[in-house]
Coordinates of C-alpha atoms and ligand atoms in Angstrom, one line a residue:
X288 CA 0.0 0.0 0.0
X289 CA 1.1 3.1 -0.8
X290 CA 2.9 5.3 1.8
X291 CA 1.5 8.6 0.5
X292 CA -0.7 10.7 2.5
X293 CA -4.5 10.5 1.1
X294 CA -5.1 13.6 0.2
X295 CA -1.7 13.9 -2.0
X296 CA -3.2 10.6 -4.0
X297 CA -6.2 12.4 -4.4
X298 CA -4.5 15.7 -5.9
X299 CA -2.5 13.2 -7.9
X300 CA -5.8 11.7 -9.1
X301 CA -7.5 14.8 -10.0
X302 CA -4.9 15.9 -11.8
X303 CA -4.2 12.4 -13.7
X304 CA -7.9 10.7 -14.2
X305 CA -8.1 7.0 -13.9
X306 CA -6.4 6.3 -17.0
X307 CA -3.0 8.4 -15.3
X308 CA -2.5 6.9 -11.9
X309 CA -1.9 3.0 -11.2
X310 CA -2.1 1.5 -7.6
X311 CA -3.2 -2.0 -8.5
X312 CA 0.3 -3.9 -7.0
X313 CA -0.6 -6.3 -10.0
X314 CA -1.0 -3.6 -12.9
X315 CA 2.5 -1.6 -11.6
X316 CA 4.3 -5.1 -12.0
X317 CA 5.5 -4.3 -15.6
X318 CA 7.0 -0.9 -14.0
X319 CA 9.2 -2.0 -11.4
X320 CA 11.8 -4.8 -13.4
X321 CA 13.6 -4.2 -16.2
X322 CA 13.0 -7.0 -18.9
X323 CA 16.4 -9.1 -17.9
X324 CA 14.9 -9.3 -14.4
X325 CA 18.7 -7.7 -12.8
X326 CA 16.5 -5.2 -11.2
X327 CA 13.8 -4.7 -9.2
X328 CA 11.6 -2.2 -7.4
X329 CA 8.7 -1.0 -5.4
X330 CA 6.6 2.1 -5.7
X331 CA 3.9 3.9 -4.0
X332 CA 2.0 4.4 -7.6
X333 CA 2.3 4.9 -11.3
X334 CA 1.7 8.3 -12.6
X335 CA 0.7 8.2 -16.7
X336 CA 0.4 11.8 -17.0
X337 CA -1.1 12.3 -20.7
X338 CA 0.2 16.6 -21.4
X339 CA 3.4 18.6 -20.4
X340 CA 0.9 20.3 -18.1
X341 CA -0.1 17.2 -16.6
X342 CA 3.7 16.6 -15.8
X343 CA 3.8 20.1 -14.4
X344 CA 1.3 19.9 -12.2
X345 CA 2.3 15.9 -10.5
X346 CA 5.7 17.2 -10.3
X347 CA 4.5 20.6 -8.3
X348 CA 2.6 18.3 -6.0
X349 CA 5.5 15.9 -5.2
X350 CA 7.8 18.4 -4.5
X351 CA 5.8 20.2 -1.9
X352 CA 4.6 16.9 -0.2
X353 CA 8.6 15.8 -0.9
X354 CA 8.1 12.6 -2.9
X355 CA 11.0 11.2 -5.3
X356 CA 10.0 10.8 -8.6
X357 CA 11.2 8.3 -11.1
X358 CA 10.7 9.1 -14.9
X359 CA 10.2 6.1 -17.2
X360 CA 10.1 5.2 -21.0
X361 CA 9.8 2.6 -22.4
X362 CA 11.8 0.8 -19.5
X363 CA 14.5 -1.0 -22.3
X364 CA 17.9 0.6 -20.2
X365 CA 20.2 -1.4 -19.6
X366 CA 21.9 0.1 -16.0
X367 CA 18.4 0.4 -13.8
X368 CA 18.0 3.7 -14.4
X369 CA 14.1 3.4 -14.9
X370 CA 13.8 1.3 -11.7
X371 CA 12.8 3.0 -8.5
X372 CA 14.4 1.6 -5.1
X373 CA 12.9 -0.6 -3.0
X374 CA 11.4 2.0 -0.2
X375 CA 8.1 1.4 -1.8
X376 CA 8.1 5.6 -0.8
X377 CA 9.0 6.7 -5.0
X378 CA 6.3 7.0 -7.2
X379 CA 7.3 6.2 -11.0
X380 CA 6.5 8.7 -13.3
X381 CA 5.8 6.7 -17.0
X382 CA 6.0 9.0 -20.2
X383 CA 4.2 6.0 -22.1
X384 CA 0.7 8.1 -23.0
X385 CA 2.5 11.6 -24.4
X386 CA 3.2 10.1 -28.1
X387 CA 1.7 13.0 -29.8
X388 CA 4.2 14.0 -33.2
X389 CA 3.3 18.2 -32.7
X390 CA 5.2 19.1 -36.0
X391 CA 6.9 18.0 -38.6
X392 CA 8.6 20.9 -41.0
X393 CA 10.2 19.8 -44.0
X394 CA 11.6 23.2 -44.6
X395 CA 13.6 23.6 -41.4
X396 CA 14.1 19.2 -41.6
X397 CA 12.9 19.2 -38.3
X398 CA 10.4 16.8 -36.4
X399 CA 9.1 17.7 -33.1
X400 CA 7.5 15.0 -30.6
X401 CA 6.8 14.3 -27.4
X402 CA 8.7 12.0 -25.0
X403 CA 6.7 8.7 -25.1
X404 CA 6.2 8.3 -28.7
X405 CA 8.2 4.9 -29.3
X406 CA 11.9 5.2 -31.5
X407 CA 10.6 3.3 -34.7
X408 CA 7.1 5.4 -34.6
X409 CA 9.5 8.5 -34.9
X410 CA 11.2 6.8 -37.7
X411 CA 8.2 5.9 -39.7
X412 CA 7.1 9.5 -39.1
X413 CA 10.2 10.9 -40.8
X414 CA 9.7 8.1 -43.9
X415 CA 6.0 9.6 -44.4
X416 CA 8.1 12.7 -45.5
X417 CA 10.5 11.4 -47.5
X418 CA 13.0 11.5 -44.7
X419 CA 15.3 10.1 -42.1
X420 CA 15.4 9.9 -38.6
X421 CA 18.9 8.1 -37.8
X422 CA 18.9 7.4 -34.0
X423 CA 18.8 3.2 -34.5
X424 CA 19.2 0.8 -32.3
X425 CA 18.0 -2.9 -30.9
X426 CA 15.5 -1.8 -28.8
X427 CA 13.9 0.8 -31.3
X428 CA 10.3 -1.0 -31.1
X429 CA 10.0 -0.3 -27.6
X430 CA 12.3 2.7 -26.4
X431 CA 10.8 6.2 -26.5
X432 CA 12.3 9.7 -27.2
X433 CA 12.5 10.5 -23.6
X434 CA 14.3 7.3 -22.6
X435 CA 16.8 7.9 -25.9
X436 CA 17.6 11.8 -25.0
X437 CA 17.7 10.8 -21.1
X438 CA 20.3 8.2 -22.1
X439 CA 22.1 10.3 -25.1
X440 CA 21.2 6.7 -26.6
X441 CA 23.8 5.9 -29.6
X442 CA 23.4 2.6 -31.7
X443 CA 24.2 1.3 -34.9
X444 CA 24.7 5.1 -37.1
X445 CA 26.4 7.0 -34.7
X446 CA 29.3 6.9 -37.0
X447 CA 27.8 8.9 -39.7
X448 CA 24.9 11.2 -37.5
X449 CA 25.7 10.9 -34.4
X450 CA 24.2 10.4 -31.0
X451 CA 20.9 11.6 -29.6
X452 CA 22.9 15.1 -28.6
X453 CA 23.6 15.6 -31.9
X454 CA 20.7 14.7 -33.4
X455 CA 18.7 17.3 -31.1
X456 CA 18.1 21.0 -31.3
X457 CA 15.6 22.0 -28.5
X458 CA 13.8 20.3 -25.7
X459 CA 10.9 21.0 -23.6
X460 CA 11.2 19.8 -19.8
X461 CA 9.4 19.7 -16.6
X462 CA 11.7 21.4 -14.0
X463 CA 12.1 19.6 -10.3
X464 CA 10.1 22.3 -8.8
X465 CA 7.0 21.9 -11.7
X466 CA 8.0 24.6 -13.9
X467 CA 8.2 23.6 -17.0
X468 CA 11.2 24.9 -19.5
X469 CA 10.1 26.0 -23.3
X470 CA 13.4 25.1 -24.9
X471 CA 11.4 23.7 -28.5
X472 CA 13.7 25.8 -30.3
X473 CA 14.4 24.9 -34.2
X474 CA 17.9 26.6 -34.1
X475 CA 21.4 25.1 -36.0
X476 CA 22.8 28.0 -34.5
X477 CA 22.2 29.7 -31.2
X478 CA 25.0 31.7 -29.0
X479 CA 23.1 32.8 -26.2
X480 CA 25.1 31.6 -23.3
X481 CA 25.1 27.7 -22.5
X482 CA 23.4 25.4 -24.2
X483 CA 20.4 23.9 -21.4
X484 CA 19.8 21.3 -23.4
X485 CA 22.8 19.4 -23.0
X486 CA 22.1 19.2 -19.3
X487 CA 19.5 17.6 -19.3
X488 CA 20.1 15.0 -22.5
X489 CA 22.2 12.0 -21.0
X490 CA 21.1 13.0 -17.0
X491 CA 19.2 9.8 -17.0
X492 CA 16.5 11.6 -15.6
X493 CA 17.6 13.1 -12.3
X494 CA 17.9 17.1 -13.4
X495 CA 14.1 17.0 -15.0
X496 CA 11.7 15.3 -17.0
X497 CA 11.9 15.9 -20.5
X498 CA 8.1 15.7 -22.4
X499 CA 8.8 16.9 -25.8
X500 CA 11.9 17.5 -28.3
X501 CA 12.9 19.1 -31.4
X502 CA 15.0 16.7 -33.4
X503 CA 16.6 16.9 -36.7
X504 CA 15.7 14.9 -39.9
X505 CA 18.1 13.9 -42.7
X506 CA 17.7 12.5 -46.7
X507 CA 16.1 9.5 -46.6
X508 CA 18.4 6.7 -48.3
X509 CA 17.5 5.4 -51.5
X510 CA 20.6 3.2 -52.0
X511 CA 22.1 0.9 -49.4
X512 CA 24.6 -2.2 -49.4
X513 CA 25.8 -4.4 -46.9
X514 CA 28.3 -7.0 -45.9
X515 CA 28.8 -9.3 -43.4
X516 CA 32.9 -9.9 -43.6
X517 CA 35.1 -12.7 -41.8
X518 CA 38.3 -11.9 -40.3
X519 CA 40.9 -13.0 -38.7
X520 CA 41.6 -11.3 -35.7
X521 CA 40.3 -7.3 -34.4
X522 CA 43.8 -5.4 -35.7
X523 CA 42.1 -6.5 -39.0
X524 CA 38.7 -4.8 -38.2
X525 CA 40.6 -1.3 -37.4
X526 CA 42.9 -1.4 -40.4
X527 CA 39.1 -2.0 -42.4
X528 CA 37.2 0.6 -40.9
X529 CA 40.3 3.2 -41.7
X530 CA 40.1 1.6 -45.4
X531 CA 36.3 1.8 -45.9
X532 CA 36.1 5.5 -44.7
X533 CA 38.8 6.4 -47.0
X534 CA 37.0 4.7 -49.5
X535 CA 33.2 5.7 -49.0
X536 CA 33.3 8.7 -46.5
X537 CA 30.2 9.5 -45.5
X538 CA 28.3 6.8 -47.4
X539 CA 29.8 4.3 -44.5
X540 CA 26.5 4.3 -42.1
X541 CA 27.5 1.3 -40.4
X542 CA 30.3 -1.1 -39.1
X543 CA 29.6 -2.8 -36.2
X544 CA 31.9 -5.6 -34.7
X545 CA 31.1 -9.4 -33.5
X546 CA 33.0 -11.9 -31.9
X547 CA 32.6 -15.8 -32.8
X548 CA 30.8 -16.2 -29.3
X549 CA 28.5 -13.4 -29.9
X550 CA 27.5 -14.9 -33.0
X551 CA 27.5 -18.7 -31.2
X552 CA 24.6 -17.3 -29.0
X553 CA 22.5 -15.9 -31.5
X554 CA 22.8 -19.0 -33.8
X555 CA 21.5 -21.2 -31.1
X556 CA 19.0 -18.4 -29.1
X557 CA 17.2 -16.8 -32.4
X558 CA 14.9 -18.5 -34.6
X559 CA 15.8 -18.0 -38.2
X560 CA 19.7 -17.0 -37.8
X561 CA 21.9 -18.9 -39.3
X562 CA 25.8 -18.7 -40.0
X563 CA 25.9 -17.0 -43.3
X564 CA 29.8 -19.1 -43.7
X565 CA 30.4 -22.7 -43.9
X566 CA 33.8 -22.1 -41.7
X567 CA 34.2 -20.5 -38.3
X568 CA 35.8 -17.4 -38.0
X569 CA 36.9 -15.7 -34.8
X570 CA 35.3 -12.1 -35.6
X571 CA 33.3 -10.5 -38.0
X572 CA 31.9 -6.9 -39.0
X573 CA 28.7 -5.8 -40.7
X574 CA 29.3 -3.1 -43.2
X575 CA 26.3 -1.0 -44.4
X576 CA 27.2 1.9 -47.1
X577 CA 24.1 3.9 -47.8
X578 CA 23.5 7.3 -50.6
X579 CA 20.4 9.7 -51.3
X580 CA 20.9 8.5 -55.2
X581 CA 19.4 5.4 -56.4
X582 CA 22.6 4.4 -58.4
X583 CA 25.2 5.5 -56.5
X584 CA 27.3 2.8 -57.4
X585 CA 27.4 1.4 -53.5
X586 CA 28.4 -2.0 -54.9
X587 CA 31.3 -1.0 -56.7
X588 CA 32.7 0.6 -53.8
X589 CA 32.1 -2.3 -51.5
X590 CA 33.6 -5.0 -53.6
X591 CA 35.9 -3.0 -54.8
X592 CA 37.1 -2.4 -50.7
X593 CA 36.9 -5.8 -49.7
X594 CA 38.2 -6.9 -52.7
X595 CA 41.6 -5.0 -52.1
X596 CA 41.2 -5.6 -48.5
X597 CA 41.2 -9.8 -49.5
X598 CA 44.3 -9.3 -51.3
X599 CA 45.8 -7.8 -48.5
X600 CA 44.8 -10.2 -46.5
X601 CA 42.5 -8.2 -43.9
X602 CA 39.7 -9.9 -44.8
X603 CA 39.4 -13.6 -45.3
X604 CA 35.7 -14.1 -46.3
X605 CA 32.7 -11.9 -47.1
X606 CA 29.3 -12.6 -48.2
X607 CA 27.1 -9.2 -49.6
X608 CA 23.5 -9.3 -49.3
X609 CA 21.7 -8.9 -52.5
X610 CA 18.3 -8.9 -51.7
X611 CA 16.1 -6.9 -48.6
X612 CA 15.5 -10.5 -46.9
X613 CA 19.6 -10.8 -47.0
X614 CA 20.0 -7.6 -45.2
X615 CA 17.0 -8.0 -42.8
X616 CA 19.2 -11.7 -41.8
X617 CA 22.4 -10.0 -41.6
X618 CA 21.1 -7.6 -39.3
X619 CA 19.2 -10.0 -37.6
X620 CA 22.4 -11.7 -36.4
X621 CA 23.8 -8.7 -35.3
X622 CA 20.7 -7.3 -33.4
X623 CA 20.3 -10.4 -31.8
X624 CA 22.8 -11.0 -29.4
X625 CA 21.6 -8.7 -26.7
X626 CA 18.3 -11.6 -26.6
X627 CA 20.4 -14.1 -27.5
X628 CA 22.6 -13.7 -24.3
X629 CA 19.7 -13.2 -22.0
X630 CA 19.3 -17.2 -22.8
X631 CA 22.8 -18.0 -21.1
X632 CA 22.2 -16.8 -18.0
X633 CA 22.7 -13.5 -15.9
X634 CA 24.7 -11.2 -18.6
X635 CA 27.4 -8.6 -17.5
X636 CA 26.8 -5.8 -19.3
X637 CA 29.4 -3.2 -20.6
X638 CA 29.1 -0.3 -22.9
X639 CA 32.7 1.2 -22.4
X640 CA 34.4 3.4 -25.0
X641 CA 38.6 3.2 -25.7
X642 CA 40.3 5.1 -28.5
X643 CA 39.7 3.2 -31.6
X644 CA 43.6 2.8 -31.9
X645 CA 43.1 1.3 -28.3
X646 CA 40.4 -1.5 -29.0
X647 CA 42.9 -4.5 -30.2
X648 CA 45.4 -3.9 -27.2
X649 CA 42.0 -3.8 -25.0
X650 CA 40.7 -6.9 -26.1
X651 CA 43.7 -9.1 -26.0
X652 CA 44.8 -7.5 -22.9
X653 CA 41.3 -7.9 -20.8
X654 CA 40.3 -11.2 -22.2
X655 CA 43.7 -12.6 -21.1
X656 CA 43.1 -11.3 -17.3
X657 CA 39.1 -12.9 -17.2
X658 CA 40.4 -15.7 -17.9
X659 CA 43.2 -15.7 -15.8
X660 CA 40.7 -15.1 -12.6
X661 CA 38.0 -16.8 -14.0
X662 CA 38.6 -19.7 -16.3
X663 CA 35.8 -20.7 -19.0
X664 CA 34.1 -17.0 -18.6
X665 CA 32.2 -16.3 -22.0
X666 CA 33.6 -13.0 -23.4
X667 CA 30.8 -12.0 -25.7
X668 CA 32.1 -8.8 -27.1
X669 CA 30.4 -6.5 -30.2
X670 CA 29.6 -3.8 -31.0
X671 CA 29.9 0.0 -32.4
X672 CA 33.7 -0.6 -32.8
X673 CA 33.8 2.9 -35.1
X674 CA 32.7 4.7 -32.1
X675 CA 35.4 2.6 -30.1
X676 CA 32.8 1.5 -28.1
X677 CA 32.5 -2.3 -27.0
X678 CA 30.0 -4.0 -25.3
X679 CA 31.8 -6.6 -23.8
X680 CA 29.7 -8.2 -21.9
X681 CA 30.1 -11.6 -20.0
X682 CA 28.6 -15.0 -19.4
X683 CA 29.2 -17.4 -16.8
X684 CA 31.5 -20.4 -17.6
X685 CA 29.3 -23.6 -18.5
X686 CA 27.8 -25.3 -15.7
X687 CA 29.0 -22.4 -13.8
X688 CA 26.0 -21.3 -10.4
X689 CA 23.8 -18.4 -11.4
X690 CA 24.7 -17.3 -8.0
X691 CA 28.6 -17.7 -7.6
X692 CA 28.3 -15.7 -11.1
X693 CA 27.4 -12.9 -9.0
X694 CA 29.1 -13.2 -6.5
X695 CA 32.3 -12.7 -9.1
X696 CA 30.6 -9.5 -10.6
X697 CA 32.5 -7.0 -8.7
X698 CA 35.9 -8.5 -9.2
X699 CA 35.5 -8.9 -13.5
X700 CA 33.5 -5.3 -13.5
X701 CA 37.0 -4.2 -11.4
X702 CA 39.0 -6.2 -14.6
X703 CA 37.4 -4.4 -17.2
X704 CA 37.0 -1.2 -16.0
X705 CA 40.5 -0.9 -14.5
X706 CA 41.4 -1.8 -18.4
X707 CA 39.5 0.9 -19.9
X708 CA 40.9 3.0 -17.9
X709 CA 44.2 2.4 -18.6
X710 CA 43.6 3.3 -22.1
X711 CA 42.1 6.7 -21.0
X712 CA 38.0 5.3 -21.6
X713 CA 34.8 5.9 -20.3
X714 CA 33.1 3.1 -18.5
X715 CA 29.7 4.1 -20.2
X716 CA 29.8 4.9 -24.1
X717 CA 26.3 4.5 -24.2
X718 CA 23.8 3.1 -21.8
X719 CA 24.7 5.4 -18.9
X720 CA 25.4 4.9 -15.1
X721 CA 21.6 4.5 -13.7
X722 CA 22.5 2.1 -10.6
X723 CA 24.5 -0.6 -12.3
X724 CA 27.8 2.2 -12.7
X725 CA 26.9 4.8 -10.1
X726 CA 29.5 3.7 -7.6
X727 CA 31.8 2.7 -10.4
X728 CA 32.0 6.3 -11.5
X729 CA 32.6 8.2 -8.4
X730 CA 35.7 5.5 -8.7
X731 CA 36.4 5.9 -12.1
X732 CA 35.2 10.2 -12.9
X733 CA 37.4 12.9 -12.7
X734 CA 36.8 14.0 -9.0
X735 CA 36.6 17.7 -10.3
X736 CA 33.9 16.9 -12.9
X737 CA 31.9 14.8 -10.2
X738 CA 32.2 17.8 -7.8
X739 CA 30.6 20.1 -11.3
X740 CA 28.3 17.5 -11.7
X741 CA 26.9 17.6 -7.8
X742 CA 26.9 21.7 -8.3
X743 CA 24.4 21.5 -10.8
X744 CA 22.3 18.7 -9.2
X745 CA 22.3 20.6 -6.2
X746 CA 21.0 23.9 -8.2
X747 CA 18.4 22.2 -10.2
X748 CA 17.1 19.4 -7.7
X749 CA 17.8 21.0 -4.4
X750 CA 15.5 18.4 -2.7
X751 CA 17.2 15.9 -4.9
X752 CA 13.4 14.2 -6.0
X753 CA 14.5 13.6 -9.3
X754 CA 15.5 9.9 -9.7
X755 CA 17.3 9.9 -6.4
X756 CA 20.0 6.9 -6.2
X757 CA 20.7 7.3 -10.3
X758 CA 23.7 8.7 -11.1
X759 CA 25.2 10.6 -8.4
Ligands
FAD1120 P1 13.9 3.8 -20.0 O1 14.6 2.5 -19.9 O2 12.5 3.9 -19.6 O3 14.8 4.9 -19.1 C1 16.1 5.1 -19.3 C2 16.6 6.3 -18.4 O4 16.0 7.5 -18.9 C3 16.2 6.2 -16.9 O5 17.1 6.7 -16.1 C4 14.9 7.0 -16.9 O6 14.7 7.5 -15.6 C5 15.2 8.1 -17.9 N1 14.0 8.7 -18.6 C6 13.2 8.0 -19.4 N2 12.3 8.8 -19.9 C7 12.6 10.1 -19.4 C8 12.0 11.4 -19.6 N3 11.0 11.6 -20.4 N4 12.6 12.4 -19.0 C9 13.7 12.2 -18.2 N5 14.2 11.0 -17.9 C10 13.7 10.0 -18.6 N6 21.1 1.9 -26.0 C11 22.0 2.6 -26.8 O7 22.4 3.7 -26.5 N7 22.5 2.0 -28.0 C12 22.1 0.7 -28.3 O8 22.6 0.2 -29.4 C13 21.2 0.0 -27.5 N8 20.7 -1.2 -27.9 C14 19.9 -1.8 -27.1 C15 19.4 -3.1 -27.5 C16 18.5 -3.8 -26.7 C17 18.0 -5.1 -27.2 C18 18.0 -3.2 -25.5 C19 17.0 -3.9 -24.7 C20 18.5 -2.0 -25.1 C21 19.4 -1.3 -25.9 N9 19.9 0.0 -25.5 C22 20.7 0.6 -26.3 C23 19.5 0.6 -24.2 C24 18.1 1.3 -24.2 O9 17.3 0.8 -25.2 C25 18.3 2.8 -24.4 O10 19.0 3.3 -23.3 C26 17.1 3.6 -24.6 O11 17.4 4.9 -25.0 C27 16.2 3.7 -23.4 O12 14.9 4.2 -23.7 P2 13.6 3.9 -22.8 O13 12.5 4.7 -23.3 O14 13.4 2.5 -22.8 O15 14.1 4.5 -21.4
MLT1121 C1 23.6 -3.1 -28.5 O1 24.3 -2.3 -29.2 O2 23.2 -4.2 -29.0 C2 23.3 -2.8 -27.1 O3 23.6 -1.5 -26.8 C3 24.1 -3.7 -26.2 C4 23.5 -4.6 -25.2 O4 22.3 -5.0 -25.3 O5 24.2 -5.0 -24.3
ZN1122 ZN1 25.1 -0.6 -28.3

């Protein structure tokens, strides 16, 4: 039962209507665990707030009575940010019913929506027009604007557009105290002192909630090739990124990385994936090339870079698709893994970031120590590799206890991070710190930009009721 005081519920409700406020313990289920099950919460209630003015006006009223708030998407983050503690005191505050798309101007290519509409709804939106809305990544069918700009989400195209901060030109937010922030701006260029946005895109939630954005659309495509390549070892991946850019500048839209046991897993998790070679390799990348022009000669380019590439020896086998069903399975093998490893057992998660120089040293280096202290760990690492950002991640060892697996979290998270750090990296690229990294970064942070960071909390969320425990 929920440890608010009646009459608070009752403002809440008034505000809200039925459809906004869940207190059903069964109906607010779905709100307080992630979908791995690694965390879990209680809450007083569920606030579905369906207007910017609804926001306002919950938020005013948890202030003054002094309840934490916990802003929620589409609850796909990977660190626990979404979930509130286990107080039962926190009252989650779900974007889900603010999907509205308020504008869409083709002459300024901009799009502007509010938080809960879902990632691929946003996408189709900027099809209808002819257009592109590049933010792309696994979860895409079930993540929401909100969740993407409180994460600075990245994904599979950040290496030709960018993250969610670049892709992002003006915000609307609900302040701690209720006001709310009119920052829908449409501007490329605006010098006006600092830029607010920023703040609030990648604070996970804890300087405000954000309700609607303005967000920038590109050409749509009308050309696109891609390649799923074998190689030999990761040196052989950097040396082909360097060659491919050379080669197809800003036509390269994607290149992501996989190791053999990544693509182990999602051979024997997902239905329909299959091994596109007859011979087993120990990594692979998926190139994409894409162009506005229909002819753009994309598969010149490609066969003509892995063709040189062969010869060199970089490359030791490569299969391009040649029809839509052919990409849609190539990129079925790569978007799979994240599901595919939920079937092993608890995952360890990672989404740090090296120099790209850095990443072969990092691997060979940090593989060696796991499985010096813990012999038969699965190293399942992928990912954005022309971001330098790796999600190596980590299964137990066959026949290995759910349990002692745990138990040994602290000591491989120590491993890795203590690795990235060497090479001068971030221990979140991507996902954020939301509880998983929160103590890991006042270990691993600059102490000065911690301090900055805790300055501006403290300015913005005095009574710090904006996702409390996330973070800082
Ligand atoms: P939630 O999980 O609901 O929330 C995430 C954080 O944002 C929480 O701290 C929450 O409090 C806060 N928040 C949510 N909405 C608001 C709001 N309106 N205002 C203020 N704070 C808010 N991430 C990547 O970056 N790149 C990837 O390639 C990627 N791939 C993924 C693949 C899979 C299969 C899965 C399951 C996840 C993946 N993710 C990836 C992680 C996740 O999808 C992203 O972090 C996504 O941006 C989260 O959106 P969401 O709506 O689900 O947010
Ligand atoms: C991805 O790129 O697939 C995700 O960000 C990583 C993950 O699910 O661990
Ligand atoms: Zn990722």
């Amino acid at each position: 039962m929920s440890g608010l005081s009646a009459a608070l519920v009752q403002a809440l409700h008034a505000v809200v209507g039925d459809a906004g406020l869940i207190r059903d313990a069964e109906r607010m289920q779905t709100y307080l665990s992630d979908w791995r099950n690694a965390y879990r919460g209680c809450a007083a209630l569920v606030l579905r707030p369906a207007s910017t003015e609804e926001v306002a006006a919950v938020v005013r009223l948890c202030a003054e009575a002094g309840v934490a708030l916990v802003p929620q998407g589409g609850n796909t983050g990977l660190c626990g940010g979404s979930i509130p503690d286990d107080s039962g005191e926190q009252v989650v505050l779900s974007l889900t019913r603010m999907t509205a798309i308020r504008e869409v101007d083709t002459g300024n290519e901009t799009i502007t929506v509010e938080a809960g509409v879902i990632l691929q709804r946003l996408q189709e939106a900027a099809a209808e027009v002819g257009r592109l809305f590049p933010l792309s990544l696994g979860a895409e069918g079930s993540c929401t604007v909100g969740g993407n700009l409180a994460t600075n989400a990245g994904g599979t195209a950040v290496l030709r557009y960018g993250n969610m901060r670049e892709l992002t030109l003006g915000l609307e937010v609900v302040l701690p105290d209720g006001r709310i922030w009119h920052g829908l701006r449409g501007l490329r260029k605006d010098n006006t002192g600092y830029d607010l946005k920023q703040l609030f895109i990648g604070a996970e939630g804890t300087l405000g909630i954000i309700t609607a954005a303005v967000l920038k659309l590109y050409p749509a495509p009308r050309s696109c090739n891609t390649a799923w390549v074998a190689l030999a070892d990761v040196a052989a991946a950097i040396s082909l990124i360097g060659r491919m850019r050379q080669l197809c500048g800003d036509r390269l839209t994607g290149f992501e990385l996989m190791s053999r046991q990544s693509l182990d897993f999602v051979v024997r998790h997902v239905p329909g994936c299959n091994d596109p070679f007859a011979q087993v390799h120990p990594w692979y990348v998926l190139i994409e090339l894409s162009d506005t022009q229909v002819d753009a000669g994309l598969d010149a380019l490609l066969e003509s870079g892995l063709g040189e590439a062969f010869e060199e020896g970089l490359v030791v086998d490569a299969v391009i698709a040649s029809s839509e069903a052919q990409v849609a399975a190539l990129w079925a093998l790569r978007e799979g893994i994240s599901e595919a490893q939920n079937h092993e057992g608890p995952s360890l998660k990672h989404d740090i970031s090296v120099p790209v120089s850095c990443i072969p040293a990092f691997i060979e280096t940090t593989d060696q120590a796991l499985l010096a202290y813990l012999p038969g760990v699965r190293i399942v690492a992928y990912g954005h590799v022309g971001d330098g950002n790796l999600h190596y991640n980590l299964s137990k060892p066959p026949g290995y206890a759910d349990a002692d697996f745990k138990d040994q979290q602290a000591a491989l998270m120590q491993i890795i991070y203590d690795a990235t750090a060497r090479c001068a990296g971030s221990i979140s690229a991507e996902h954020g710190l939301g509880q998983a990294k929160r103590e890991a970064a006042e270990h691993y942070k600059d102490p000065l930009e911690r301090e900055l960071m805790r300055t501006i909390k403290q300015a913005l969320d005095p009574q710090g009721l904006m996702n409390p425990g996330k973070v800082l």
